[in-house]
């Protein structure tokens, strides 16, 4: 998706004739707007800091395109309408004021997201989760092709069901993103139990009386 966005902004937009340069900016602005909203809604990255950084860079790029739009309109008013004051339309009497305002907005957005990223990182760091000794980060959990769960929680239904549910809940808190099979949540067909086991990386046996 990121590569497609870059290709559209650097390639597809250039297919619009050069005499319609303002239309290029409008299309690029719309693409950046949609992409920023999609990033904020979907949150495609595993780490909160990566999501914050992606949204921040998208908003900064969006502000640059908006600044280019306003600059184009400002210059167009000065060139086509002699004696007209761009301040009546844009609220800026000089191009310098417009540029300085956009720079201030970009700086404000960067500072805002930097503070947000710091607070988010501190909040995540305080969560009781498993972390790698080498990187101090949470492990990236992956599943091989055809595998659906990381762990199969096996227990005796009559005496171990409640404890197995607690184990699953605690593991999901300590290891975000882990997929654990528990019969209460995932068992749909008792006859397909062997298939469930084949679709699991490892099995945890909880022994109870």
PDB file of C-alpha atoms in Angstrom:
ATOM      1  CA  UNK A   1       0.000   0.000   0.000  1.00  0.00           C
ATOM      2  CA  UNK A   2       2.815   2.397   0.872  1.00  0.00           C
ATOM      3  CA  UNK A   3       4.559   1.641  -2.418  1.00  0.00           C
ATOM      4  CA  UNK A   4       1.308   2.193  -4.335  1.00  0.00           C
ATOM      5  CA  UNK A   5       0.865   5.586  -2.680  1.00  0.00           C
ATOM      6  CA  UNK A   6       4.391   6.611  -3.647  1.00  0.00           C
ATOM      7  CA  UNK A   7       3.882   5.451  -7.224  1.00  0.00           C
ATOM      8  CA  UNK A   8       0.636   7.407  -7.497  1.00  0.00           C
ATOM      9  CA  UNK A   9       2.143  10.592  -6.067  1.00  0.00           C
ATOM     10  CA  UNK A  10       5.318  10.442  -8.164  1.00  0.00           C
ATOM     11  CA  UNK A  11       3.991   8.793 -11.325  1.00  0.00           C
ATOM     12  CA  UNK A  12       0.247   8.753 -11.843  1.00  0.00           C
ATOM     13  CA  UNK A  13      -0.218  12.394 -10.863  1.00  0.00           C
ATOM     14  CA  UNK A  14       2.291  13.409 -13.552  1.00  0.00           C
ATOM     15  CA  UNK A  15      -0.062  12.004 -16.197  1.00  0.00           C
ATOM     16  CA  UNK A  16      -2.245  15.042 -15.592  1.00  0.00           C
ATOM     17  CA  UNK A  17      -1.233  17.738 -18.143  1.00  0.00           C
ATOM     18  CA  UNK A  18       1.272  20.281 -16.882  1.00  0.00           C
ATOM     19  CA  UNK A  19      -1.060  23.179 -17.649  1.00  0.00           C
ATOM     20  CA  UNK A  20      -3.350  21.732 -15.003  1.00  0.00           C
ATOM     21  CA  UNK A  21      -0.728  21.816 -12.287  1.00  0.00           C
ATOM     22  CA  UNK A  22      -3.257  22.900  -9.690  1.00  0.00           C
ATOM     23  CA  UNK A  23      -5.325  19.765 -10.403  1.00  0.00           C
ATOM     24  CA  UNK A  24      -2.204  17.698  -9.732  1.00  0.00           C
ATOM     25  CA  UNK A  25      -1.911  19.275  -6.301  1.00  0.00           C
ATOM     26  CA  UNK A  26      -5.589  18.714  -5.561  1.00  0.00           C
ATOM     27  CA  UNK A  27      -5.393  15.019  -6.508  1.00  0.00           C
ATOM     28  CA  UNK A  28      -2.210  14.557  -4.457  1.00  0.00           C
ATOM     29  CA  UNK A  29      -3.841  16.299  -1.491  1.00  0.00           C
ATOM     30  CA  UNK A  30      -6.885  14.028  -1.658  1.00  0.00           C
ATOM     31  CA  UNK A  31      -4.691  10.922  -1.838  1.00  0.00           C
ATOM     32  CA  UNK A  32      -2.651  12.022   1.178  1.00  0.00           C
ATOM     33  CA  UNK A  33      -5.830  12.817   3.119  1.00  0.00           C
ATOM     34  CA  UNK A  34      -7.359   9.391   2.463  1.00  0.00           C
ATOM     35  CA  UNK A  35      -4.090   7.648   3.269  1.00  0.00           C
ATOM     36  CA  UNK A  36      -3.656   9.494   6.569  1.00  0.00           C
ATOM     37  CA  UNK A  37      -7.217   8.631   7.634  1.00  0.00           C
ATOM     38  CA  UNK A  38      -6.697   4.979   6.644  1.00  0.00           C
ATOM     39  CA  UNK A  39      -3.469   4.791   8.672  1.00  0.00           C
ATOM     40  CA  UNK A  40      -5.131   6.253  11.753  1.00  0.00           C
ATOM     41  CA  UNK A  41      -8.085   3.857  11.470  1.00  0.00           C
ATOM     42  CA  UNK A  42      -6.334   0.600  10.512  1.00  0.00           C
ATOM     43  CA  UNK A  43      -3.071   0.957  12.492  1.00  0.00           C
ATOM     44  CA  UNK A  44      -1.199  -1.542  10.330  1.00  0.00           C
ATOM     45  CA  UNK A  45       2.027  -1.665  12.358  1.00  0.00           C
ATOM     46  CA  UNK A  46       2.645  -3.824  15.402  1.00  0.00           C
ATOM     47  CA  UNK A  47       4.355  -1.102  17.415  1.00  0.00           C
ATOM     48  CA  UNK A  48       2.471   1.971  18.568  1.00  0.00           C
ATOM     49  CA  UNK A  49       5.471   4.178  17.803  1.00  0.00           C
ATOM     50  CA  UNK A  50       5.515   3.050  14.178  1.00  0.00           C
ATOM     51  CA  UNK A  51       1.811   3.883  13.789  1.00  0.00           C
ATOM     52  CA  UNK A  52       2.315   7.326  15.307  1.00  0.00           C
ATOM     53  CA  UNK A  53       5.320   8.006  13.070  1.00  0.00           C
ATOM     54  CA  UNK A  54       3.442   6.887   9.942  1.00  0.00           C
ATOM     55  CA  UNK A  55       0.453   9.128  10.703  1.00  0.00           C
ATOM     56  CA  UNK A  56       2.730  12.062  11.547  1.00  0.00           C
ATOM     57  CA  UNK A  57       4.683  11.831   8.284  1.00  0.00           C
ATOM     58  CA  UNK A  58       1.440  11.521   6.306  1.00  0.00           C
ATOM     59  CA  UNK A  59       0.005  14.633   7.961  1.00  0.00           C
ATOM     60  CA  UNK A  60       3.212  16.580   7.351  1.00  0.00           C
ATOM     61  CA  UNK A  61       3.112  15.613   3.674  1.00  0.00           C
ATOM     62  CA  UNK A  62      -0.542  16.621   3.578  1.00  0.00           C
ATOM     63  CA  UNK A  63       0.304  20.023   5.046  1.00  0.00           C
ATOM     64  CA  UNK A  64       3.009  20.519   2.418  1.00  0.00           C
ATOM     65  CA  UNK A  65       0.499  19.830  -0.358  1.00  0.00           C
ATOM     66  CA  UNK A  66      -2.030  22.176   1.247  1.00  0.00           C
ATOM     67  CA  UNK A  67       0.654  24.834   1.434  1.00  0.00           C
ATOM     68  CA  UNK A  68       1.451  24.298  -2.238  1.00  0.00           C
ATOM     69  CA  UNK A  69      -2.261  24.646  -3.055  1.00  0.00           C
ATOM     70  CA  UNK A  70      -2.578  27.916  -1.165  1.00  0.00           C
ATOM     71  CA  UNK A  71       0.642  29.229  -2.695  1.00  0.00           C
ATOM     72  CA  UNK A  72      -0.620  28.420  -6.182  1.00  0.00           C
ATOM     73  CA  UNK A  73      -3.928  30.164  -5.498  1.00  0.00           C
ATOM     74  CA  UNK A  74      -2.099  33.155  -4.005  1.00  0.00           C
ATOM     75  CA  UNK A  75       0.152  33.566  -7.034  1.00  0.00           C
ATOM     76  CA  UNK A  76      -2.772  32.994  -9.405  1.00  0.00           C
ATOM     77  CA  UNK A  77      -4.759  35.812  -7.817  1.00  0.00           C
ATOM     78  CA  UNK A  78      -1.801  38.190  -8.106  1.00  0.00           C
ATOM     79  CA  UNK A  79      -1.167  37.282 -11.762  1.00  0.00           C
ATOM     80  CA  UNK A  80      -4.713  37.119 -13.145  1.00  0.00           C
ATOM     81  CA  UNK A  81      -6.470  39.776 -11.099  1.00  0.00           C
ATOM     82  CA  UNK A  82      -4.429  42.948 -11.111  1.00  0.00           C
ATOM     83  CA  UNK A  83      -5.052  45.041  -8.039  1.00  0.00           C
ATOM     84  CA  UNK A  84      -6.818  42.226  -6.195  1.00  0.00           C
ATOM     85  CA  UNK A  85      -5.786  41.513  -2.653  1.00  0.00           C
ATOM     86  CA  UNK A  86      -5.173  37.785  -1.959  1.00  0.00           C
ATOM     87  CA  UNK A  87      -5.920  38.509   1.691  1.00  0.00           C
ATOM     88  CA  UNK A  88      -9.612  38.854   0.789  1.00  0.00           C
ATOM     89  CA  UNK A  89      -9.633  35.163  -0.269  1.00  0.00           C
ATOM     90  CA  UNK A  90      -6.865  33.444   1.694  1.00  0.00           C
ATOM     91  CA  UNK A  91      -6.402  35.749   4.645  1.00  0.00           C
ATOM     92  CA  UNK A  92      -2.711  36.343   3.824  1.00  0.00           C
ATOM     93  CA  UNK A  93      -1.471  39.617   2.404  1.00  0.00           C
ATOM     94  CA  UNK A  94       1.987  38.312   1.496  1.00  0.00           C
ATOM     95  CA  UNK A  95       3.472  35.052   0.297  1.00  0.00           C
ATOM     96  CA  UNK A  96       6.035  35.161   3.090  1.00  0.00           C
ATOM     97  CA  UNK A  97       3.312  35.145   5.719  1.00  0.00           C
ATOM     98  CA  UNK A  98       1.666  32.152   4.044  1.00  0.00           C
ATOM     99  CA  UNK A  99       4.913  30.183   3.928  1.00  0.00           C
ATOM    100  CA  UNK A 100       5.774  31.029   7.538  1.00  0.00           C
ATOM    101  CA  UNK A 101       2.335  29.909   8.663  1.00  0.00           C
ATOM    102  CA  UNK A 102       2.690  26.548   6.905  1.00  0.00           C
ATOM    103  CA  UNK A 103       6.149  26.024   8.400  1.00  0.00           C
ATOM    104  CA  UNK A 104       4.735  26.778  11.853  1.00  0.00           C
ATOM    105  CA  UNK A 105       1.891  24.280  11.315  1.00  0.00           C
ATOM    106  CA  UNK A 106       4.320  21.567  10.220  1.00  0.00           C
ATOM    107  CA  UNK A 107       6.520  22.222  13.257  1.00  0.00           C
ATOM    108  CA  UNK A 108       3.486  22.157  15.565  1.00  0.00           C
ATOM    109  CA  UNK A 109       2.309  18.814  14.119  1.00  0.00           C
ATOM    110  CA  UNK A 110       5.763  17.294  14.511  1.00  0.00           C
ATOM    111  CA  UNK A 111       6.053  18.480  18.114  1.00  0.00           C
ATOM    112  CA  UNK A 112       2.544  17.241  18.930  1.00  0.00           C
ATOM    113  CA  UNK A 113       3.193  13.775  17.531  1.00  0.00           C
ATOM    114  CA  UNK A 114       6.637  13.637  19.114  1.00  0.00           C
ATOM    115  CA  UNK A 115       5.101  14.249  22.529  1.00  0.00           C
ATOM    116  CA  UNK A 116       2.374  11.704  21.761  1.00  0.00           C
ATOM    117  CA  UNK A 117       4.946   9.116  20.701  1.00  0.00           C
ATOM    118  CA  UNK A 118       6.934   9.635  23.905  1.00  0.00           C
ATOM    119  CA  UNK A 119       3.861   9.175  26.106  1.00  0.00           C
ATOM    120  CA  UNK A 120       2.739   6.138  24.077  1.00  0.00           C
ATOM    121  CA  UNK A 121       6.185   4.555  24.345  1.00  0.00           C
ATOM    122  CA  UNK A 122       6.247   5.092  28.105  1.00  0.00           C
ATOM    123  CA  UNK A 123       2.766   3.628  28.493  1.00  0.00           C
ATOM    124  CA  UNK A 124       3.679   0.553  26.451  1.00  0.00           C
ATOM    125  CA  UNK A 125       6.946   0.149  28.355  1.00  0.00           C
ATOM    126  CA  UNK A 126       5.047  -0.044  31.655  1.00  0.00           C
ATOM    127  CA  UNK A 127       2.800  -2.877  30.467  1.00  0.00           C
ATOM    128  CA  UNK A 128       3.811  -6.276  31.902  1.00  0.00           C
ATOM    129  CA  UNK A 129       4.730  -8.074  28.690  1.00  0.00           C
ATOM    130  CA  UNK A 130       7.366 -10.559  27.598  1.00  0.00           C
ATOM    131  CA  UNK A 131      10.348  -8.852  25.955  1.00  0.00           C
ATOM    132  CA  UNK A 132      13.487 -10.029  24.226  1.00  0.00           C
ATOM    133  CA  UNK A 133      16.660  -9.540  26.218  1.00  0.00           C
ATOM    134  CA  UNK A 134      18.597  -8.492  23.112  1.00  0.00           C
ATOM    135  CA  UNK A 135      16.261  -5.728  21.889  1.00  0.00           C
ATOM    136  CA  UNK A 136      14.035  -4.967  24.906  1.00  0.00           C
ATOM    137  CA  UNK A 137      11.125  -5.194  22.470  1.00  0.00           C
ATOM    138  CA  UNK A 138       8.165  -7.520  22.310  1.00  0.00           C
ATOM    139  CA  UNK A 139       8.845 -10.558  20.092  1.00  0.00           C
ATOM    140  CA  UNK A 140       7.310 -10.537  16.626  1.00  0.00           C
ATOM    141  CA  UNK A 141       5.040 -13.564  16.447  1.00  0.00           C
ATOM    142  CA  UNK A 142       4.691 -15.276  13.100  1.00  0.00           C
ATOM    143  CA  UNK A 143       2.781 -18.311  11.860  1.00  0.00           C
ATOM    144  CA  UNK A 144       3.911 -20.715   9.160  1.00  0.00           C
ATOM    145  CA  UNK A 145       1.707 -21.439   6.175  1.00  0.00           C
ATOM    146  CA  UNK A 146      -1.280 -23.537   7.188  1.00  0.00           C
ATOM    147  CA  UNK A 147      -0.792 -22.817  10.904  1.00  0.00           C
ATOM    148  CA  UNK A 148      -3.561 -20.857  12.632  1.00  0.00           C
ATOM    149  CA  UNK A 149      -2.587 -20.852  16.322  1.00  0.00           C
ATOM    150  CA  UNK A 150       0.639 -20.491  18.242  1.00  0.00           C
ATOM    151  CA  UNK A 151      -0.531 -22.622  21.168  1.00  0.00           C
ATOM    152  CA  UNK A 152      -3.063 -25.393  21.739  1.00  0.00           C
ATOM    153  CA  UNK A 153      -4.285 -25.294  25.333  1.00  0.00           C
ATOM    154  CA  UNK A 154      -5.068 -28.893  26.291  1.00  0.00           C
ATOM    155  CA  UNK A 155      -6.858 -29.630  29.570  1.00  0.00           C
ATOM    156  CA  UNK A 156      -9.417 -31.826  31.292  1.00  0.00           C
ATOM    157  CA  UNK A 157     -12.843 -30.349  30.726  1.00  0.00           C
ATOM    158  CA  UNK A 158     -14.256 -31.255  34.117  1.00  0.00           C
ATOM    159  CA  UNK A 159     -11.492 -29.826  36.322  1.00  0.00           C
ATOM    160  CA  UNK A 160      -9.199 -27.643  34.212  1.00  0.00           C
ATOM    161  CA  UNK A 161     -11.470 -25.483  32.103  1.00  0.00           C
ATOM    162  CA  UNK A 162     -11.440 -22.393  34.315  1.00  0.00           C
ATOM    163  CA  UNK A 163      -7.680 -22.552  34.854  1.00  0.00           C
ATOM    164  CA  UNK A 164      -7.073 -23.001  31.101  1.00  0.00           C
ATOM    165  CA  UNK A 165      -9.174 -19.904  30.394  1.00  0.00           C
ATOM    166  CA  UNK A 166      -7.111 -17.914  32.897  1.00  0.00           C
ATOM    167  CA  UNK A 167      -3.877 -19.150  31.305  1.00  0.00           C
ATOM    168  CA  UNK A 168      -5.064 -18.033  27.871  1.00  0.00           C
ATOM    169  CA  UNK A 169      -6.133 -14.620  29.156  1.00  0.00           C
ATOM    170  CA  UNK A 170      -2.849 -13.994  30.952  1.00  0.00           C
ATOM    171  CA  UNK A 171      -0.735 -15.143  28.004  1.00  0.00           C
ATOM    172  CA  UNK A 172      -2.634 -12.818  25.669  1.00  0.00           C
ATOM    173  CA  UNK A 173      -1.883  -9.937  28.044  1.00  0.00           C
ATOM    174  CA  UNK A 174       1.784 -10.821  28.419  1.00  0.00           C
ATOM    175  CA  UNK A 175       2.289 -11.659  24.743  1.00  0.00           C
ATOM    176  CA  UNK A 176       0.122  -9.379  22.557  1.00  0.00           C
ATOM    177  CA  UNK A 177      -0.752 -10.919  19.215  1.00  0.00           C
ATOM    178  CA  UNK A 178      -0.470 -14.530  20.346  1.00  0.00           C
ATOM    179  CA  UNK A 179      -3.177 -16.861  19.025  1.00  0.00           C
ATOM    180  CA  UNK A 180      -4.199 -19.580  21.480  1.00  0.00           C
ATOM    181  CA  UNK A 181      -6.657 -22.387  20.830  1.00  0.00           C
ATOM    182  CA  UNK A 182      -9.117 -23.006  23.645  1.00  0.00           C
ATOM    183  CA  UNK A 183     -12.056 -25.346  23.170  1.00  0.00           C
ATOM    184  CA  UNK A 184     -14.560 -22.944  24.736  1.00  0.00           C
ATOM    185  CA  UNK A 185     -13.646 -20.251  22.201  1.00  0.00           C
ATOM    186  CA  UNK A 186     -12.491 -22.123  19.102  1.00  0.00           C
ATOM    187  CA  UNK A 187     -13.834 -25.672  19.079  1.00  0.00           C
ATOM    188  CA  UNK A 188     -16.552 -26.020  16.459  1.00  0.00           C
ATOM    189  CA  UNK A 189     -16.356 -29.724  15.645  1.00  0.00           C
ATOM    190  CA  UNK A 190     -15.019 -32.325  18.097  1.00  0.00           C
ATOM    191  CA  UNK A 191     -14.368 -34.635  15.153  1.00  0.00           C
ATOM    192  CA  UNK A 192     -11.885 -32.143  13.719  1.00  0.00           C
ATOM    193  CA  UNK A 193      -9.712 -32.125  16.822  1.00  0.00           C
ATOM    194  CA  UNK A 194      -6.727 -33.575  14.960  1.00  0.00           C
ATOM    195  CA  UNK A 195      -6.965 -30.779  12.384  1.00  0.00           C
ATOM    196  CA  UNK A 196      -6.911 -28.213  15.157  1.00  0.00           C
ATOM    197  CA  UNK A 197      -3.750 -29.772  16.552  1.00  0.00           C
ATOM    198  CA  UNK A 198      -2.104 -29.837  13.102  1.00  0.00           C
ATOM    199  CA  UNK A 199      -2.880 -26.153  12.782  1.00  0.00           C
ATOM    200  CA  UNK A 200      -1.024 -25.319  15.996  1.00  0.00           C
ATOM    201  CA  UNK A 201       2.676 -24.658  16.527  1.00  0.00           C
ATOM    202  CA  UNK A 202       2.902 -26.178  20.010  1.00  0.00           C
ATOM    203  CA  UNK A 203       0.709 -27.792  22.663  1.00  0.00           C
ATOM    204  CA  UNK A 204       0.399 -26.887  26.338  1.00  0.00           C
ATOM    205  CA  UNK A 205      -0.830 -29.693  28.617  1.00  0.00           C
ATOM    206  CA  UNK A 206      -2.496 -28.483  31.787  1.00  0.00           C
ATOM    207  CA  UNK A 207      -2.635 -31.362  34.300  1.00  0.00           C
ATOM    208  CA  UNK A 208      -5.390 -31.397  36.899  1.00  0.00           C
ATOM    209  CA  UNK A 209      -7.308 -33.999  38.865  1.00  0.00           C
TER     210      UNK A 209
END
